[in-house]
Coordinates of C-alpha atoms in Angstrom, one line a residue:
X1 CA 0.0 0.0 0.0
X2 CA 1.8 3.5 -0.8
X3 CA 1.0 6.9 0.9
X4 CA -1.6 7.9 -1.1
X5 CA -3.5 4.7 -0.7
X6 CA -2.9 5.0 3.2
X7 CA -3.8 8.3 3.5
X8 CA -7.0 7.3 1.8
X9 CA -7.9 4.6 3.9
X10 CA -7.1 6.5 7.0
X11 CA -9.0 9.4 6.2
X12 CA -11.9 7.1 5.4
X13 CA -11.8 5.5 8.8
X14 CA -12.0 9.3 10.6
X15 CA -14.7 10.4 8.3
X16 CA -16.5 7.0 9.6
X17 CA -16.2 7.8 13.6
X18 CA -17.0 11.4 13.2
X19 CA -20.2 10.7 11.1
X20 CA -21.6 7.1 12.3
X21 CA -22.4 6.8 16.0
X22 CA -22.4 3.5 17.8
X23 CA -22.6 2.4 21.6
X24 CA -18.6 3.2 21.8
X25 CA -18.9 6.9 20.3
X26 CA -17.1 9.6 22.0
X27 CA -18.6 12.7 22.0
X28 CA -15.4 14.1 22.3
X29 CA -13.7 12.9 19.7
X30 CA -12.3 15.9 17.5
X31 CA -11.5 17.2 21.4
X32 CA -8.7 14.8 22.0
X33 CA -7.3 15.7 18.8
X34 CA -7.6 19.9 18.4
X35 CA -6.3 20.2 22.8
X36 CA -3.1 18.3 21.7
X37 CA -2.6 21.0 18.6
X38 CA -3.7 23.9 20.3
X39 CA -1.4 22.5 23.2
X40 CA -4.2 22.5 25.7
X41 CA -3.4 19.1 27.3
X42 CA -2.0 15.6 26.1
X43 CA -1.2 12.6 28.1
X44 CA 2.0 11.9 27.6
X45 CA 3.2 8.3 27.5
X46 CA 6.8 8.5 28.2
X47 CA 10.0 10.5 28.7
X48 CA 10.0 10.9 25.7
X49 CA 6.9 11.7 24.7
X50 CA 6.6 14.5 27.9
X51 CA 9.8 16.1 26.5
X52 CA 8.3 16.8 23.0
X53 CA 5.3 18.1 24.7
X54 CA 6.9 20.6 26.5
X55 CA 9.5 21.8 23.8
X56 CA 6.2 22.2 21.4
X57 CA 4.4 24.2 24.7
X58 CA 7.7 26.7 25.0
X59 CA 6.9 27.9 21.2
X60 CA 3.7 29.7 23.0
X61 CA 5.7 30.2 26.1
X62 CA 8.5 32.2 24.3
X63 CA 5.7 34.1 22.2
X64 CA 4.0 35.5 25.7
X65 CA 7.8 35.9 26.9
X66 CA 8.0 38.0 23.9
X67 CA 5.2 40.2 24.5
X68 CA 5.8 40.5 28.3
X69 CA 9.1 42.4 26.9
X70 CA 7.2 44.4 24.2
X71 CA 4.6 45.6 27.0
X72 CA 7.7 46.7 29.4
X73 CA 9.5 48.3 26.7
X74 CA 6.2 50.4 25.5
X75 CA 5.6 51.4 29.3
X76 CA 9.3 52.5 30.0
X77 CA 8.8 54.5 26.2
X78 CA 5.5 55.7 26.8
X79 CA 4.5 58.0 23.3
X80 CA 0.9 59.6 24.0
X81 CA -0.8 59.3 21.1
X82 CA 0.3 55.7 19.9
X83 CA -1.9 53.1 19.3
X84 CA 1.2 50.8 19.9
X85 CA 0.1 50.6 23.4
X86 CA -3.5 49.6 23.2
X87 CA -2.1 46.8 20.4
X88 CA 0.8 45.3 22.5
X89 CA -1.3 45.9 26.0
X90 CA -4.1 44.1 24.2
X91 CA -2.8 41.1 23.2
X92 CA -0.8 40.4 26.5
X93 CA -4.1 40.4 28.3
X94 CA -5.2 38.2 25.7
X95 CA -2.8 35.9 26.1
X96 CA -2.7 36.3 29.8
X97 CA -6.8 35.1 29.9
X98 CA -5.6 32.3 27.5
X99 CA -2.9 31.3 30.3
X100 CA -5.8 31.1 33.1
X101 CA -8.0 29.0 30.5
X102 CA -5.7 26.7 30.2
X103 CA -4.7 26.4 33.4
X104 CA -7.9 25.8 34.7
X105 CA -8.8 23.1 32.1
X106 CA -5.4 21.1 33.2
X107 CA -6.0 22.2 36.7
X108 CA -9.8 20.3 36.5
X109 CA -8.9 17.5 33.9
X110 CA -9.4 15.2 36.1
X111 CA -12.6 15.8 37.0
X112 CA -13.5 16.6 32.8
X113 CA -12.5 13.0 32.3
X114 CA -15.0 11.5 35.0
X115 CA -17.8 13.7 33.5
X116 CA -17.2 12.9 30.1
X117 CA -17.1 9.3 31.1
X118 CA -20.6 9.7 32.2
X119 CA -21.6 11.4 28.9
X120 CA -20.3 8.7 27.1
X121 CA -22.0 6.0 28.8
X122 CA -24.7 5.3 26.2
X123 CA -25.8 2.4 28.3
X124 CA -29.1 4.5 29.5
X125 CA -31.9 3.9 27.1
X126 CA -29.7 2.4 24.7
X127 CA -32.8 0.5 23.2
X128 CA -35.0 3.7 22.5
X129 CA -35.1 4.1 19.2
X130 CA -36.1 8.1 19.9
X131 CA -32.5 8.5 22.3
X132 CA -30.7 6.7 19.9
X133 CA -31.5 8.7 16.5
X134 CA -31.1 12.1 19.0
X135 CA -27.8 10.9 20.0
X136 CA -27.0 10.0 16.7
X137 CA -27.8 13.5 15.3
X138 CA -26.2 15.1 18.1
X139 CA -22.6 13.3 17.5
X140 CA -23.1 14.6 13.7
X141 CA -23.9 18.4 14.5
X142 CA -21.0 18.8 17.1
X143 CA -18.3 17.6 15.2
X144 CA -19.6 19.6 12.3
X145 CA -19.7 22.5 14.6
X146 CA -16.2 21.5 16.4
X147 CA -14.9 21.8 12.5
X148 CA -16.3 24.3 11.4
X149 CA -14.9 26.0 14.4
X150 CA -11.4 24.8 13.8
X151 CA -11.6 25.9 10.4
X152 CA -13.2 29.7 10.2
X153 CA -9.7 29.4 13.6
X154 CA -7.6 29.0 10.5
X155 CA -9.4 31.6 8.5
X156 CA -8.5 34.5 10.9
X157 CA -4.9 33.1 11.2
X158 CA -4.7 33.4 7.2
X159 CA -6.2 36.7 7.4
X160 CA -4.2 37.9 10.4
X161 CA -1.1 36.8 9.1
X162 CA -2.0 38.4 5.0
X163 CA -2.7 42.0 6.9
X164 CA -1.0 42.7 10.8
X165 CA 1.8 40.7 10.9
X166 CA 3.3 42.0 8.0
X167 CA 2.8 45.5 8.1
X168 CA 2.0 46.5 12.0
X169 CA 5.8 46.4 13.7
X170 CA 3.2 45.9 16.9
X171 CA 3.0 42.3 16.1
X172 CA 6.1 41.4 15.1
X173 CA 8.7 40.0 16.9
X174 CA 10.5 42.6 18.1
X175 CA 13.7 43.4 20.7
X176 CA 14.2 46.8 22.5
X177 CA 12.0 48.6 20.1
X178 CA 13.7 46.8 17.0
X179 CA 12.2 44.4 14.4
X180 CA 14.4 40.8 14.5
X181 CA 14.2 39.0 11.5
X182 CA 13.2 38.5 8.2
X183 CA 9.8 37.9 7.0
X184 CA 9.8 34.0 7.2
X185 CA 10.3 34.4 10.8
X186 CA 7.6 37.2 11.2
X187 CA 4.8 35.1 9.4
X188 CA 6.0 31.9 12.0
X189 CA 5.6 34.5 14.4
X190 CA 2.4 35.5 13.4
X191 CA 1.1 32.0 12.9
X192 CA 2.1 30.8 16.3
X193 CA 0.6 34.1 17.9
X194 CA -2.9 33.5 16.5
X195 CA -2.7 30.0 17.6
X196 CA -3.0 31.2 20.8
X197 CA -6.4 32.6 19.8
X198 CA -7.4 29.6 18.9
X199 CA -5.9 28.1 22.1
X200 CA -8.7 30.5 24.1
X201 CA -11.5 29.2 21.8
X202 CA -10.9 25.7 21.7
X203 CA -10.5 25.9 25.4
X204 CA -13.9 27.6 24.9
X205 CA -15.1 24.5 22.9
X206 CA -14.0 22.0 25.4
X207 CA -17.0 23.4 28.2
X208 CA -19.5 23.6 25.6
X209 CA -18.9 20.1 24.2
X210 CA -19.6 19.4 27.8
X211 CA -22.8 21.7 28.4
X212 CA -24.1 20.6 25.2
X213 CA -23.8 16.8 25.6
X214 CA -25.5 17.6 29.2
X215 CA -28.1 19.2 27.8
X216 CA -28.8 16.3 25.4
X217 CA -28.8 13.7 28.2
X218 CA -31.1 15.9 30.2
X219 CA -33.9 15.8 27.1
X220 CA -33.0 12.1 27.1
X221 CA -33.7 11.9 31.1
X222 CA -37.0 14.3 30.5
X223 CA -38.2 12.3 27.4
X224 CA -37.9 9.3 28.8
X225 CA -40.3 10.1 31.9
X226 CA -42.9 11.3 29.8
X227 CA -42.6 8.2 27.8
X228 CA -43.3 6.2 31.4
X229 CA -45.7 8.6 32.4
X230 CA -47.9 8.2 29.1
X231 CA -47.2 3.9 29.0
X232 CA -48.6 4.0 32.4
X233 CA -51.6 6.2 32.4
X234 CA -52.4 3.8 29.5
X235 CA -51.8 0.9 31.2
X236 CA -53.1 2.2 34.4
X237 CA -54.6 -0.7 36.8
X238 CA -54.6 1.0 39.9
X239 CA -57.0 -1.9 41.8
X240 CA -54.5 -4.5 40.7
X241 CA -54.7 -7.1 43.6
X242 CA -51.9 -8.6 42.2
X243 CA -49.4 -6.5 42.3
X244 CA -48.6 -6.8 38.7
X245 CA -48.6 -2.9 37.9
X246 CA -47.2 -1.6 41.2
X247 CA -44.0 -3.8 40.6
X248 CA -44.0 -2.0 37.1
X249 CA -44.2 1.2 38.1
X250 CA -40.8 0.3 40.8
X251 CA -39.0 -1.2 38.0
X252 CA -40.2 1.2 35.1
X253 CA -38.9 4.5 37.5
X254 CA -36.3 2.8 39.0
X255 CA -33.2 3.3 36.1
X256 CA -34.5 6.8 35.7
X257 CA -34.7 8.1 39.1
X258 CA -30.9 6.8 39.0
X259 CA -30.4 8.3 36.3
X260 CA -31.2 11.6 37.8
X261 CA -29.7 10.9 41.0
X262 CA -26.0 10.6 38.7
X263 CA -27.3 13.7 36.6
X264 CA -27.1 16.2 39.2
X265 CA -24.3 14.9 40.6
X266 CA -22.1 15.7 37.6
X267 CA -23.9 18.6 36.9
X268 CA -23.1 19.7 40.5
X269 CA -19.4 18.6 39.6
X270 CA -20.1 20.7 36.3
X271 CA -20.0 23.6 38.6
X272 CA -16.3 23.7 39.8
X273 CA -15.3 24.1 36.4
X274 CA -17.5 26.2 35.1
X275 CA -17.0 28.9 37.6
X276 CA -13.3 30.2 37.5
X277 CA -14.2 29.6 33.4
X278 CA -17.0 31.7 33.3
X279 CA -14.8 34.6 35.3
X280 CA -12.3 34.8 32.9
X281 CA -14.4 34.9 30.5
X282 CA -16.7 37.5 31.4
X283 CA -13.8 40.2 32.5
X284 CA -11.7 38.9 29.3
X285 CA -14.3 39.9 26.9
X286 CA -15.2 43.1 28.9
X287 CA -11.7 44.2 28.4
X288 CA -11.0 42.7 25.0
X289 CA -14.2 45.1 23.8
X290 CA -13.0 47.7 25.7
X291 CA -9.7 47.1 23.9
X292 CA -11.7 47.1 20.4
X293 CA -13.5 50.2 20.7
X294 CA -10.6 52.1 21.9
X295 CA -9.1 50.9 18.4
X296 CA -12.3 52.3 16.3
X297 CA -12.9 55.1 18.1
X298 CA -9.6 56.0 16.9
X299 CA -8.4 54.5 13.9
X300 CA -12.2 53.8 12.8
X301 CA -12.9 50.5 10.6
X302 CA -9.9 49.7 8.4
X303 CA -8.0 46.3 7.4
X304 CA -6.3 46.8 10.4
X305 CA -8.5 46.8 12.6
X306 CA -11.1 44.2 11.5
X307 CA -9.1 41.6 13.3
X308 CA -10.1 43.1 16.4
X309 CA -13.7 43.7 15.5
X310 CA -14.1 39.5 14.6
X311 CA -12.1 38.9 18.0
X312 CA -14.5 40.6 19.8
X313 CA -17.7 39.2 17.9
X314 CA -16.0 35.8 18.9
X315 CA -15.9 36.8 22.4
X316 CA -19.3 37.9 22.6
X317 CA -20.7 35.3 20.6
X318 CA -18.8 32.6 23.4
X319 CA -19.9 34.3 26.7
X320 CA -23.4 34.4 24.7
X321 CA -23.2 30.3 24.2
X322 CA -22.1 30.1 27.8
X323 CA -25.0 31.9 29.4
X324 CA -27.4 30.3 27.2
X325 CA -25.6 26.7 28.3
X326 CA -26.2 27.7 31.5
X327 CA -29.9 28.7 31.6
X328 CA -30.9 25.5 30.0
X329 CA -29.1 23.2 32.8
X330 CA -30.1 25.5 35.4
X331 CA -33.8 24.5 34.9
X332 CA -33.1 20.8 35.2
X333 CA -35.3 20.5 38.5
X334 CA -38.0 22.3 37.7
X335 CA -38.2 20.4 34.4
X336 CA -38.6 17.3 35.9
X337 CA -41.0 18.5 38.4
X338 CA -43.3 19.6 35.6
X339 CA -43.0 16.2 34.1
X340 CA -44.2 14.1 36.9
X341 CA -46.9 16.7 37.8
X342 CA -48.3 16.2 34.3
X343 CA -48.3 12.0 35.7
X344 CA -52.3 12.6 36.2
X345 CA -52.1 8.8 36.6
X346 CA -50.3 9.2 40.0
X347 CA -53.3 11.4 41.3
X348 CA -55.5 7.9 41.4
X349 CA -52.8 5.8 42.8
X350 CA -54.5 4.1 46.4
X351 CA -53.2 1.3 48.7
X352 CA -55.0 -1.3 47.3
X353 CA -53.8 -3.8 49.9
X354 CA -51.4 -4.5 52.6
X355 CA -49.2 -6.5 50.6
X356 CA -48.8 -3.4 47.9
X357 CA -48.0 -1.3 51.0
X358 CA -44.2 -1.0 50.2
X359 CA -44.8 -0.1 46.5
X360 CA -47.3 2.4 47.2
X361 CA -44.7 3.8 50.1
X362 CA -41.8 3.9 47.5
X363 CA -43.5 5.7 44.2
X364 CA -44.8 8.4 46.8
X365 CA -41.4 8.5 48.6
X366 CA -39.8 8.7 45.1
X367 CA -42.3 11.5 44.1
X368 CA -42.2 13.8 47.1
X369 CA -38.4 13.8 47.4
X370 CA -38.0 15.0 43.8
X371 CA -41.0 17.5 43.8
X372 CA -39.4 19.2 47.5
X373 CA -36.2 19.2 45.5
X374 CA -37.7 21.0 42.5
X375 CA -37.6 24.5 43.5
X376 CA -34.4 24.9 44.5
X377 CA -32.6 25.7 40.7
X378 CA -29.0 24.7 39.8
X379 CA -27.2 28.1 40.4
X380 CA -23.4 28.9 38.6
X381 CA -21.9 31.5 39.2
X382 CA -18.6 33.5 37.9
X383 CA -16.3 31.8 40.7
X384 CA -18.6 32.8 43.3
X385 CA -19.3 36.6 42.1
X386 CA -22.6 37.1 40.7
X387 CA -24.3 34.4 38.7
X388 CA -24.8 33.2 35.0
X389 CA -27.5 33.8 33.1
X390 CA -28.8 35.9 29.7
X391 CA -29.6 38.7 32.1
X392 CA -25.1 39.1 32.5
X393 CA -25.0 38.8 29.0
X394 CA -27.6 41.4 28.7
X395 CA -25.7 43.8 31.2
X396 CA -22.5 43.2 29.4
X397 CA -23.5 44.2 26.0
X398 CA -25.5 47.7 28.1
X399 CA -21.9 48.3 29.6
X400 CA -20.0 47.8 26.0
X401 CA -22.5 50.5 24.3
X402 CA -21.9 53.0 27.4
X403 CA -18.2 52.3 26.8
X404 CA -17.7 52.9 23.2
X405 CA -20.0 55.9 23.4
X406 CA -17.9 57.4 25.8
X407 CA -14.7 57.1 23.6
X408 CA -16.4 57.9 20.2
X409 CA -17.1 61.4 22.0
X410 CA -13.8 61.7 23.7
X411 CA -12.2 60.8 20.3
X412 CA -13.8 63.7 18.8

């Protein structure tokens, strides 16, 4: 078989897992791939295999070691009236937000890999044709999203690379005020300096890979107890001397309340790392706008520029996916408390006999402690300090206006 042949075959195989689910799909598939390029984490194997790891991490290490110097060389040679400093200033915030992001993520790995090994557990309702054609769609659209993604990445590398990096000095590599090198080394410069753009928003992917796979095991969970709740108003017996349908109601909410119980758990796990995330995020974006309209209101809409205006629709349009992640997990409990009040079969459940007692004891048990548990909503919040919903993405785009108002009149 020669390379081309190979290649073929290999790509085949990829295009096969990302498309076709099974029982052993991974959700997060194109994840274990795009966090080893955009260095976000990789278990290494070896000596070996560490060392090459951490000479390919120092690349991004000396490019923030770079602009640490380029931010202390501006200060010391302050020039009122350059935009140098708002470029330089801007991107070492950047990349300082992209070092907390990443440190989190590794910080919390652990505790990623136990909740995506409960996401991956296909085992509940694996027979239902309904969860199984939702999964299956679901495994299609996020990797099509994670790609497409990836891709429009590359896009603004191409684009940044074609129009800063070689004709702003601010963004190339530079020592004591002086350009150093030629432009091969300027474009490598470049390139590895928007990969850690990409770093920030593939770190950005990995929580809502796992929001959105939670939110697709919660339709699941909520689907399937309307599908009990409608089998068993149709196949209601409530005088059954027999027992017959009590022991079917046990063993028919039984997996599901289970299911729950290890639902919230992870979702209450969930929490730990979306917190500190959700901080950065927030103030990142506040400042990277504030950043962007400093830019406009001075130097107005130009090729220049544009790269800062698509980095700050991309933050916006993340913190706008994360608040709208949260709000749909954060309803979890009441969701399920509407579903079993709508189980107008459990209103004519009775003790129909002694023997039935400890059925009829357990479905009301089961009921009452989910229903007292219903009001009290999943709350996340940004590392403690206010909490996540549309109504902060709301005040965050109100605060953004106020600020570029403010510096489109003092620019005048």
């Amino acid at each position: 078989m020669n390379i081309k042949q190979f290649v073929g075959t290999a790509g085949t195989k990829v295009l096969d897992r990302i498309t076709h689910f099974t029982d052993a799909s991974d959700f997060f598939i194109i994840q274990r791939y795009f966090e080893k390029l955009y260095a976000l984490h990789y278990a290494a194997r070896g000596w070996r295999d560490r060392t090459l790891w951490y000479m390919y991490r120092s690349l991004y290490v000396l490019i923030y070691l770079s602009y640490l110097h380029k931010s202390y060389w501006v200060i010391c040679h302050w020039q009122a009236g350059s935009m140098s400093s708002a470029n330089i200033l801007g991107v070492l915030w950047y990349f300082s937000a992209v070092v907390l992001r990443v440190v989190i993520l590794e910080w919390h790995y652990p505790l990623m890999e136990r909740i995506q090994a409960f996401l991956n557990d296909h085992s509940y309702q694996r027979t239902d044709r309904w969860t199984r054609a939702k999964r299956a769609r679901f495994y299609r659209r996020s990797n099509r999203l994670t790609i497409a993604v990836i891709v429009i990445n590359f896009a603004e590398i191409i684009c940044f690379a074609a129009t800063n990096v070689l004709k702003l000095e601010d963004f190339m590599l530079q020592y004591r005020g002086r350009i150093v090198g030629g432009w091969p080394v300027q474009v490598v410069y470049g390139v590895l300096t928007m990969f850690w753009g990409g770093m920030y928003c593939m770190g950005f992917m990995v929580c809502y890979l796992l929001m959105s796979t939670f939110k697709l095991e919660m339709d699941v969970l909520l689907h399937s107890l309307e599908e009990v709740g409608r089998t068993l108003r149709a196949a209601g017996d409530f005088q059954d001397e027999d027992g017959v349908f009590w022991h079917d109601v046990v063993n028919r909410l039984r997996p599901h309340v289970h299911r729950l119980e290890e639902f919230v758990k992870n979702l209450q796990q969930l929490k730990s790392l979306i917190g500190p995330i959700a901080f950065v995020q927030y103030y990142s974006t506040y400042l990277v706008i504030a950043d962007c309209c400093l830019i406009l209101a001075y130097d107005g809409l130009s090729s220049y520029s544009i790269v800062y205006l698509i980095s700050m629709m991309v933050f916006l349009t993340e913190f706008f996916f994360l608040c709208h992640g949260i709000e749909c997990l954060r309803d979890l409990k009441p969701r399920i408390a509407t579903v079993l009040y709508n189980f107008d079969w459990a209103l004519q459940m009775r003790r129909s006999g002694r023997e039935l007692a400890p059925q009829y004891r357990h479905v009301r048990r089961t009921f009452l402690l989910i229903t007292a548990q219903s009001g009290n909503t999943i709350h996340f919040s940004f590392a403690g300090i206010g909490e996540i919903s549309m109504n902060s993405f709301a005040q965050l785009l109100e605060k953004s206006y106020s600020m570029l108002t403010f510096l489109l009149q003092f620019a005048k």
